[in-house]
Short mmCIF file of C-alpha atoms and ligand atoms in Angstrom, two decimals:
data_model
loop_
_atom_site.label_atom_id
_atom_site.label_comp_id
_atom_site.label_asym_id
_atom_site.label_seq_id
_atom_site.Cartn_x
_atom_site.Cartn_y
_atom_site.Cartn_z
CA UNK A 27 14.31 21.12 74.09
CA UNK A 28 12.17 24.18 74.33
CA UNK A 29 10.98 26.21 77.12
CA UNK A 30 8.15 24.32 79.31
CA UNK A 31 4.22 24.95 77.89
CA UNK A 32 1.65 25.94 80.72
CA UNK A 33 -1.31 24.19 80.29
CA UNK A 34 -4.32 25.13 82.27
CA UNK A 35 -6.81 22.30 82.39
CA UNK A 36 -10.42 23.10 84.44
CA UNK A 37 -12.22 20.43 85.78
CA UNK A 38 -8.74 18.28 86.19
CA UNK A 39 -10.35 16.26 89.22
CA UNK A 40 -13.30 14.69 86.72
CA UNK A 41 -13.91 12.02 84.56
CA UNK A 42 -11.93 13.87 81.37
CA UNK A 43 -9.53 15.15 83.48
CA UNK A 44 -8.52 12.56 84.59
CA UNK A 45 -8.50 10.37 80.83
CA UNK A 46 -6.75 13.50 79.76
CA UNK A 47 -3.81 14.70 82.20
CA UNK A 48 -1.91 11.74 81.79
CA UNK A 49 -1.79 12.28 78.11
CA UNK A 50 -0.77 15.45 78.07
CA UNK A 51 2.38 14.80 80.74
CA UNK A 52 3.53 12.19 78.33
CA UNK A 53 3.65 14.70 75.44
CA UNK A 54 0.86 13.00 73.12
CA UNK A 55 -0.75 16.50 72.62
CA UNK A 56 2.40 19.17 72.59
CA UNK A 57 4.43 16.45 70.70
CA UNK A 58 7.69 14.89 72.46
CA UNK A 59 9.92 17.93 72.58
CA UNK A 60 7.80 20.10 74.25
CA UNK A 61 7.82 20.27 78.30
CA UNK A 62 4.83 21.00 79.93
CA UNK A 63 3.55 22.62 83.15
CA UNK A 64 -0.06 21.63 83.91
CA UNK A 65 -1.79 24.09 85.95
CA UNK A 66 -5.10 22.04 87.68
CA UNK A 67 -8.17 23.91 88.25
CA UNK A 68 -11.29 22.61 90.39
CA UNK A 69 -14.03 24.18 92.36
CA UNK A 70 -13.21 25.83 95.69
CA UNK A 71 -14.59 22.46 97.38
CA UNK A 72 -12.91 20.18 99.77
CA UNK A 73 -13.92 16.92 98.25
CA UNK A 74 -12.79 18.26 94.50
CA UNK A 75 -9.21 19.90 95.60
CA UNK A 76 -8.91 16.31 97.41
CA UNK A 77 -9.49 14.81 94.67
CA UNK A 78 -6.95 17.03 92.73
CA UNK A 79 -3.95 15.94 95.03
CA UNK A 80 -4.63 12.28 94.49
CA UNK A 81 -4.78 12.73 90.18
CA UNK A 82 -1.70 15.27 91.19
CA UNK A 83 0.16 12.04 92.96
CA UNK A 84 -0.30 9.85 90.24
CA UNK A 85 0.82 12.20 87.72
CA UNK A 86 3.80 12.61 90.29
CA UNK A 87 4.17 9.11 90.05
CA UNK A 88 4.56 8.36 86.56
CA UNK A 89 7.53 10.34 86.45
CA UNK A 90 7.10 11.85 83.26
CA UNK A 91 10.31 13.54 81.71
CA UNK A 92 8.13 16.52 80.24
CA UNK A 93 6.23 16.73 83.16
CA UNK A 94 8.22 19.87 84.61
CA UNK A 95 6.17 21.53 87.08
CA UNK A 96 1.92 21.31 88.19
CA UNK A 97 0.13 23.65 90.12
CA UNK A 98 -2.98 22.81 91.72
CA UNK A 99 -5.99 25.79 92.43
CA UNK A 100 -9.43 26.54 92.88
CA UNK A 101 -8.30 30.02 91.47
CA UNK A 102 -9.02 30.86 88.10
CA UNK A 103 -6.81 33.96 88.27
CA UNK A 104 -3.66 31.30 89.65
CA UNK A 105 -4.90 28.24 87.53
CA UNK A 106 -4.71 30.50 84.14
CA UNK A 107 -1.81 32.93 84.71
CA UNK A 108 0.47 32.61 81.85
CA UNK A 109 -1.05 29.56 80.47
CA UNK A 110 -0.40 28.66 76.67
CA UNK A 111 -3.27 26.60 76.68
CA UNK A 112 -6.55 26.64 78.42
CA UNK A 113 -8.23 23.72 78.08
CA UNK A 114 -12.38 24.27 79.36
CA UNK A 115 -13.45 21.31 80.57
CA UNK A 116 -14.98 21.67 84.19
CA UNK A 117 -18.61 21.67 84.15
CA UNK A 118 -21.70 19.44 84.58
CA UNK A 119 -22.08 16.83 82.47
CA UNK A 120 -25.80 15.94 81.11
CA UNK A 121 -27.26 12.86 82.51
CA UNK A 122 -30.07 10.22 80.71
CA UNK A 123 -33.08 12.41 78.54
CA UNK A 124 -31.18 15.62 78.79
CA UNK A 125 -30.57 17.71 75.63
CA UNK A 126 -26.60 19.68 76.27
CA UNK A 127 -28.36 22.41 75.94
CA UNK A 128 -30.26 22.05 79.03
CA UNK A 129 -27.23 22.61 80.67
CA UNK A 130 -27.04 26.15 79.21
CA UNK A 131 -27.79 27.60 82.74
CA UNK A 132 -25.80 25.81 84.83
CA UNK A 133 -22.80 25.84 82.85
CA UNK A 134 -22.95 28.91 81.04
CA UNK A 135 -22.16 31.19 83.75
CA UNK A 136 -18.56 29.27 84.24
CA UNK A 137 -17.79 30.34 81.07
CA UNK A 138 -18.00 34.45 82.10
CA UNK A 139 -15.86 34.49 84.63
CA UNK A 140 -13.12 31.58 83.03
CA UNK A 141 -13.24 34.24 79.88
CA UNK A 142 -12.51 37.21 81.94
CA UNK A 143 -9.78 35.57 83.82
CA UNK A 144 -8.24 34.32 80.68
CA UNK A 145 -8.30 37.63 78.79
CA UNK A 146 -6.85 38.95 81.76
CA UNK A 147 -3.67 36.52 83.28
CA UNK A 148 -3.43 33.82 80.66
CA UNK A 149 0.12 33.82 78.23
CA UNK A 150 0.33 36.77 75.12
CA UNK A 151 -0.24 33.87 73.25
CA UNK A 152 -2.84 31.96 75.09
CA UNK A 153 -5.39 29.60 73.24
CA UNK A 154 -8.67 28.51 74.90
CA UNK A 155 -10.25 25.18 73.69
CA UNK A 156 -13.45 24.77 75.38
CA UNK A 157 -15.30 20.67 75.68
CA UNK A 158 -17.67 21.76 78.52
CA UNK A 159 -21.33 21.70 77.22
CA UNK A 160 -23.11 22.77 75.29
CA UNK A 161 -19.39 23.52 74.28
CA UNK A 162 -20.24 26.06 71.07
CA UNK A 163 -22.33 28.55 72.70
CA UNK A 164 -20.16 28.52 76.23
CA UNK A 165 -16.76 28.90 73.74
CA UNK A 166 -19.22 32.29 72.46
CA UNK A 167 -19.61 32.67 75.91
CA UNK A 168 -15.96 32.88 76.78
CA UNK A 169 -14.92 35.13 73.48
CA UNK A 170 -17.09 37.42 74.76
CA UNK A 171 -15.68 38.30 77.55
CA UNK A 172 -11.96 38.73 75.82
CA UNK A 173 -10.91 42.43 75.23
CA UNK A 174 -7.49 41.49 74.79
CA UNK A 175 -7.29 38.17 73.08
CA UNK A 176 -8.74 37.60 69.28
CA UNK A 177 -11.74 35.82 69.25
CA UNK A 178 -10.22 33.50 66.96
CA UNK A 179 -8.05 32.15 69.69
CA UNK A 180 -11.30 30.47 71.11
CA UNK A 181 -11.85 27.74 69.46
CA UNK A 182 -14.57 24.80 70.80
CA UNK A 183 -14.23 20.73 70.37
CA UNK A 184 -15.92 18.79 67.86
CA UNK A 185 -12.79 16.39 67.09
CA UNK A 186 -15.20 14.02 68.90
CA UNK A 187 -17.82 14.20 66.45
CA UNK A 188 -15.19 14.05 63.62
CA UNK A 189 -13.71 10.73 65.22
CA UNK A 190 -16.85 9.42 65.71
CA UNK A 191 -18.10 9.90 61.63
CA UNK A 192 -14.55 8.64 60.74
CA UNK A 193 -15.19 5.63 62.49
CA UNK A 194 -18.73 4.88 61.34
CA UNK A 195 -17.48 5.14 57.56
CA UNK A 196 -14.34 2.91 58.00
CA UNK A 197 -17.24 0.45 60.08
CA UNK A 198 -20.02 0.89 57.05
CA UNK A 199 -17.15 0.18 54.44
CA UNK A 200 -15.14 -2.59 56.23
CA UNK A 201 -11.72 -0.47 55.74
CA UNK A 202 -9.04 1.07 58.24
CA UNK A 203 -9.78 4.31 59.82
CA UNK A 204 -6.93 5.45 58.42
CA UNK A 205 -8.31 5.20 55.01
CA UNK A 206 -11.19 7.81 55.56
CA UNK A 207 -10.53 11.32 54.61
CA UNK A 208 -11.81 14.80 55.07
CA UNK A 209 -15.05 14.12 57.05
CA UNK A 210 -15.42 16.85 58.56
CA UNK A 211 -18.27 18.82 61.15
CA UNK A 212 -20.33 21.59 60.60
CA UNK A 213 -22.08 23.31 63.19
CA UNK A 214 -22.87 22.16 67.08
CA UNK A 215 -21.60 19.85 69.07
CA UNK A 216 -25.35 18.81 69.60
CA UNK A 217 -27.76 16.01 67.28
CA UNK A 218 -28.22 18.90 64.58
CA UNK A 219 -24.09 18.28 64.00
CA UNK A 220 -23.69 17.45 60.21
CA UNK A 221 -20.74 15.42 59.28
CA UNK A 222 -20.21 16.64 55.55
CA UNK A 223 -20.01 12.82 53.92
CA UNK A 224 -20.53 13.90 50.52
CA UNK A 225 -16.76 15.43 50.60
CA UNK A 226 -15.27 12.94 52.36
CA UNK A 227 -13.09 10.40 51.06
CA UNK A 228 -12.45 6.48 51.28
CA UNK A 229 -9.04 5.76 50.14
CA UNK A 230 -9.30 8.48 47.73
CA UNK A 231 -12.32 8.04 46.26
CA UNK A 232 -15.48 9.76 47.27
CA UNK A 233 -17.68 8.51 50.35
CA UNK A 234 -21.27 8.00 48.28
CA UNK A 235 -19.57 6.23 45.55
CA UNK A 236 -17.45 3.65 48.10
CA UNK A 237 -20.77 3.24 50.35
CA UNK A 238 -23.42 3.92 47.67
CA UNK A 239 -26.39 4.02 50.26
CA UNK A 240 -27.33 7.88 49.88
CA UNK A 241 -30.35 6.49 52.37
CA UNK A 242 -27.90 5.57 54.78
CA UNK A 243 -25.59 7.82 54.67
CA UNK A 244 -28.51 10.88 55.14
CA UNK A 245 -30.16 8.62 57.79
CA UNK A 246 -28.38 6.27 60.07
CA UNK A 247 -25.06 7.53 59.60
CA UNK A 248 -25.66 11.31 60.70
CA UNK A 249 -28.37 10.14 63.14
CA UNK A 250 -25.54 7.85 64.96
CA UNK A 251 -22.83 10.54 65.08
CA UNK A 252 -25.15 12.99 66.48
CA UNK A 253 -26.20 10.83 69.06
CA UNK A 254 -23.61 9.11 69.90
CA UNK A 255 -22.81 10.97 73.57
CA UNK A 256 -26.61 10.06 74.47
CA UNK A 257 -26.16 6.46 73.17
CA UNK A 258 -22.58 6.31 75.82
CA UNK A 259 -24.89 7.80 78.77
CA UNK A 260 -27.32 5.50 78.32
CA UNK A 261 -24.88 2.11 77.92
CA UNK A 262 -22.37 3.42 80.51
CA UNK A 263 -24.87 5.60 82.95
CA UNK A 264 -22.04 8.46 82.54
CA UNK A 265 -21.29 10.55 79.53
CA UNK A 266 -18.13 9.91 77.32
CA UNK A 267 -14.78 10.58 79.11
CA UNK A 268 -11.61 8.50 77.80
CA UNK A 269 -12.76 9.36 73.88
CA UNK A 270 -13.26 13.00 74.49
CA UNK A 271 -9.68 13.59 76.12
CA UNK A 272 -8.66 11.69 73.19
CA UNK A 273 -10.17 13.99 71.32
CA UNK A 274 -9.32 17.18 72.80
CA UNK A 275 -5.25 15.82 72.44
CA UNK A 276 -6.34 15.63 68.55
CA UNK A 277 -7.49 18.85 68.91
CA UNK A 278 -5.03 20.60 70.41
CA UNK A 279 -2.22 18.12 68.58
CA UNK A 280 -4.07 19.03 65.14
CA UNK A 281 -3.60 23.22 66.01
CA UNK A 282 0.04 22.42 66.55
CA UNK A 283 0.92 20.99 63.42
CA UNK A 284 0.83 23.21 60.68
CA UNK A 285 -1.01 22.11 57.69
CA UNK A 286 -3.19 19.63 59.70
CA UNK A 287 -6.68 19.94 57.99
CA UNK A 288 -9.65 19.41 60.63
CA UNK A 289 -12.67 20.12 62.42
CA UNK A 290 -13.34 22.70 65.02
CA UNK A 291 -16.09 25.19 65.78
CA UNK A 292 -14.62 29.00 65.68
CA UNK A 293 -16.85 32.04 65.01
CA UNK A 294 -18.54 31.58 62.00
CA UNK A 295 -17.88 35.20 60.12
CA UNK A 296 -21.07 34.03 58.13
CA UNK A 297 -18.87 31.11 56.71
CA UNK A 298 -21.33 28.36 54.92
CA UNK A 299 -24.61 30.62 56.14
CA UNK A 300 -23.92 30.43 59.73
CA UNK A 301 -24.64 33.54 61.74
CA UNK A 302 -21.45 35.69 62.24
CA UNK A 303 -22.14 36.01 65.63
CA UNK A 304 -22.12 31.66 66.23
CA UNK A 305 -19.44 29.22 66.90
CA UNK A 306 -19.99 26.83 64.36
CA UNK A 307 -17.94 23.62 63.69
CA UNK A 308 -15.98 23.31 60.04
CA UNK A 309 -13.24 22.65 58.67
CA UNK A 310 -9.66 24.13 59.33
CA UNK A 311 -6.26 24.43 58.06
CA UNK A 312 -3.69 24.62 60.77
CA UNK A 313 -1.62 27.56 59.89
CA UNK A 314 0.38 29.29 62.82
CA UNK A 315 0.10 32.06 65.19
CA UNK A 316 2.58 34.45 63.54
CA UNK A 317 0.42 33.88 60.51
CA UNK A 318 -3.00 33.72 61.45
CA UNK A 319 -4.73 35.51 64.95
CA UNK A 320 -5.76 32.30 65.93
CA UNK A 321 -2.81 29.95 64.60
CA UNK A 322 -5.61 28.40 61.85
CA UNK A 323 -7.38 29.77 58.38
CA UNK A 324 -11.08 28.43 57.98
CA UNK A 325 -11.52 26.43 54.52
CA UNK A 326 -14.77 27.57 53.59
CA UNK A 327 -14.64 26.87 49.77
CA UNK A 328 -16.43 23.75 50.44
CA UNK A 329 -19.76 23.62 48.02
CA UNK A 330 -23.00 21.94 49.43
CA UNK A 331 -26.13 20.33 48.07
CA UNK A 332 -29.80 20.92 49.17
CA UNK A 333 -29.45 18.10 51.11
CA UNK A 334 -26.55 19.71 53.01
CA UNK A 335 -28.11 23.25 52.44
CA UNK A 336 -30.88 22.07 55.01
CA UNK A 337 -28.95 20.54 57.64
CA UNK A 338 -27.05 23.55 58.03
CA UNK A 339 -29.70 25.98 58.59
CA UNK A 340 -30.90 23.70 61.23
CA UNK A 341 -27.91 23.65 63.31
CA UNK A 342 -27.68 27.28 62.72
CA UNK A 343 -30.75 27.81 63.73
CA UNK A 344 -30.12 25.60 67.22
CA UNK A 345 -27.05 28.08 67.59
CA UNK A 346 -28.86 31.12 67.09
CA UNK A 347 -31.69 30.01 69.48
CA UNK A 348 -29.23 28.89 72.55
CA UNK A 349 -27.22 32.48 71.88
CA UNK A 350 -30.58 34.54 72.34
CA UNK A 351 -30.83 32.22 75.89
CA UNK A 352 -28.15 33.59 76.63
CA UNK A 353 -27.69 37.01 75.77
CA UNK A 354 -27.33 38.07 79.52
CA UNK A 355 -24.18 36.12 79.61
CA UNK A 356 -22.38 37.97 76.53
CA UNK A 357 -19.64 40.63 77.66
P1 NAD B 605 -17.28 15.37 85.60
O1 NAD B 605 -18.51 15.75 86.38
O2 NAD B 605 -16.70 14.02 85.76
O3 NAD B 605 -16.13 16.40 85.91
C1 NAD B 605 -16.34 17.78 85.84
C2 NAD B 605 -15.36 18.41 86.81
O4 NAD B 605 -15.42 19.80 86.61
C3 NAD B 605 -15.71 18.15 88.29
O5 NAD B 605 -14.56 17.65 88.96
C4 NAD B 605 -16.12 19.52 88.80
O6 NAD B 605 -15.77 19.71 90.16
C5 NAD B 605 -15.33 20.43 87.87
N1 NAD B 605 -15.86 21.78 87.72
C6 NAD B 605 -17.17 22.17 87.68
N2 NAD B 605 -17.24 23.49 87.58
C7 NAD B 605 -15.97 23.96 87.52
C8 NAD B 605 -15.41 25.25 87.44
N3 NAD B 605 -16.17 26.33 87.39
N4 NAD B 605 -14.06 25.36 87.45
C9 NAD B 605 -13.27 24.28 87.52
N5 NAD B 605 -13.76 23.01 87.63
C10 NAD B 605 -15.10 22.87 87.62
O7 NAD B 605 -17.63 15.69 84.07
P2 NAD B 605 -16.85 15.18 82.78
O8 NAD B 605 -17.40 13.87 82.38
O9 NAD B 605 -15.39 15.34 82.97
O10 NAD B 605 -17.39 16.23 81.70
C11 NAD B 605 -17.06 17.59 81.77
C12 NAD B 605 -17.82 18.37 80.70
O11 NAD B 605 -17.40 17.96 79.39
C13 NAD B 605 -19.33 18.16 80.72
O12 NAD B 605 -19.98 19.40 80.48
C14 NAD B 605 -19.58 17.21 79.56
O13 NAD B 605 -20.89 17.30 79.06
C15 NAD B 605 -18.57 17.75 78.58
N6 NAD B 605 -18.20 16.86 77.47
C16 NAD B 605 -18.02 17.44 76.25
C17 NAD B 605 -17.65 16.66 75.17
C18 NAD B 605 -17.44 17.28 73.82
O14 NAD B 605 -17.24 16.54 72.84
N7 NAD B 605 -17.47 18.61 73.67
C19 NAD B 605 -17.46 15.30 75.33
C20 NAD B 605 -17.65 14.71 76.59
C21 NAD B 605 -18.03 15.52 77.66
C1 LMR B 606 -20.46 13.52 73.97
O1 LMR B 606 -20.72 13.85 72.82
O2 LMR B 606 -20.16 12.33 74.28
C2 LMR B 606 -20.46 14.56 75.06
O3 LMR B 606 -20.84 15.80 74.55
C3 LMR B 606 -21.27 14.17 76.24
C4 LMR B 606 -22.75 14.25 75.97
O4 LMR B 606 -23.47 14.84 76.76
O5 LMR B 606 -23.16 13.69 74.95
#
């Protein structure tokens, strides 16, 4: 058994945090050898760190035999110091008609002062995963502020969106999730998302062949993935909670297991036409850390059609326009 993991998780008292916690203490995300510390961060408010002690004495009361130690803060300098993993999650969620970006300037300014902290206390080998919205361009936001850590150890969720696809596919073609292969998500976590279909694979065999409805597949299925969070707000009047904890353990689980091929947004380097400068979803290979800066190698051999050609450049474009909104937030 290994020494414990410190996992900072922000925004423990809310609806994720609390669908995610759990899960971690049992050892679904660091795997069942690994002991765990979670460090709980909230906002410096009376109702939230009340909150925190109640999630705190049900985690208590689980008795989890990897659970070895939590800490509980509204300090970002406590919450992260030494922290293997900091998972960004606190922030405000978007309600009914809202785009995530409109949340740009209300939650992008968490992300300056969570990425300075970081850089500064957070473990030699820290890795940030960041869920809060519009996740991509506050993960940018983050990186930014990191003088000592790579930027490739920020990395931003769209294991969501890749669930989500997955599970549309196995739906369309009446087979077991588990059969669907290599669908994986380019660009932002936002409707302009594309989930690459044309390389993905249904019990080995390509996805248009097995569901040969091109119409469908360029129409329903990417407009349902990309909307998918709205179409949760508006059936459950709150956004998505227990799936994207589930998704963030993939995430995190997936970066842990070398050789694990999957989707997550990290800066571009131009990959696939994205701006350098943009976190843009796409397809990984899990290396590790002694190998790679960030643990992971970006596949970007992947070749795409006109069809795909366009959808690219318009989620590129969406992340080029919400970094220019922000350029007063970039360290
Ligand atoms: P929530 O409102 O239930 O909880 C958010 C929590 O964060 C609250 O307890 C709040 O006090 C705390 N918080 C706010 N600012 C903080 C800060 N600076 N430091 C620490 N804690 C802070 O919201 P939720 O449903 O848990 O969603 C959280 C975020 O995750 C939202 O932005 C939501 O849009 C986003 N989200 C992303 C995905 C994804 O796939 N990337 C999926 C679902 C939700
Ligand atoms: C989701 O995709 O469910 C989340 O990003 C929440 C939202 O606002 O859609």
């Amino acid at each position: 058994m290994q020494a414990p993991v410190r996992i900072a998780v922000t925004g423990a008292a809310g609806q994720i945090g609390y669908a995610l916690l759990f899960r971690i203490a049992s050892g679904q995300m660091l795997g069942p050898d690994t002991p765990v510390i979670l460090q709980m961060i909230e906002i410096p408010n009376e109702k939230a760190m009340k909150a925190l002690e109640g999630v705190a004495m049900e985690l208590e009361d689980c008795a989890f035999p990897l659970l070895r130690g939590m800490v509980l803060t509204d300090d970002p300098n406590k919450g992260f110091k030494d922290a293997s993993w900091c998972c960004l999650v606190g922030a405000k969620p978007r309600g009914p008609g809202m785009e995530r970006a409109d949340l740009l300037k209300d939650n992008g300014k968490i992300f300056v002062g969570q990425g300075k902290a970081i850089d500064t206390v957070a473990a030699q080998d820290a890795r940030v995963v960041v869920v809060g919205n519009p996740a991509n361009t506050n993960c940018m936001i983050a990186a930014s502020q990191a003088k000592r850590l790579p930027k490739e150890r920020f990395t931003a969720m769209v294991r969501l969106d890749q669930n989500r696809a997955a599970a549309q596919l196995a739906k369309k073609a009446a087979v077991d999730v588990k059969d669907v292969k290599d669908i994986f998500i380019y660009g932002n976590h936002s409707p302009t998302m594309f989930p690459a279909f044309a390389h993905a694979k249904i019990n080995g065999k390509p996805v248009p062949e097995v569901i040969g409805h091109h119409a469908w597949l360029q129409g329903e299925f990417c407009e349902t993935v990309g909307k998918r969070g709205a179409a949760i707000i508006a059936a459950r009047g709150l956004s998505s909670a227990a799936s994207a904890a589930n998704a963030l353990v993939d995430h995190v689980h997936s970066l842990v297991t070398p050789g694990s091929v999957h989707s997550i947004a990290v800066k571009s380097n131009g990959a696939y036409g994205f701006d350098p400068n943009v976190w843009a979803g796409m397809p990984v290979k899990t290396t590790s850390l002694k190998d790679t800066p960030g643990g992971y190698e970006p596949i970007t051999s992947y070749t795409m059609d006109d069809f795909a050609k366009g959808k690219l450049a318009a989620t590129n474009k969406e992340l080029v326009e919400e970094r220019a909104t922000v350029k007063d937030m970039l360290g």
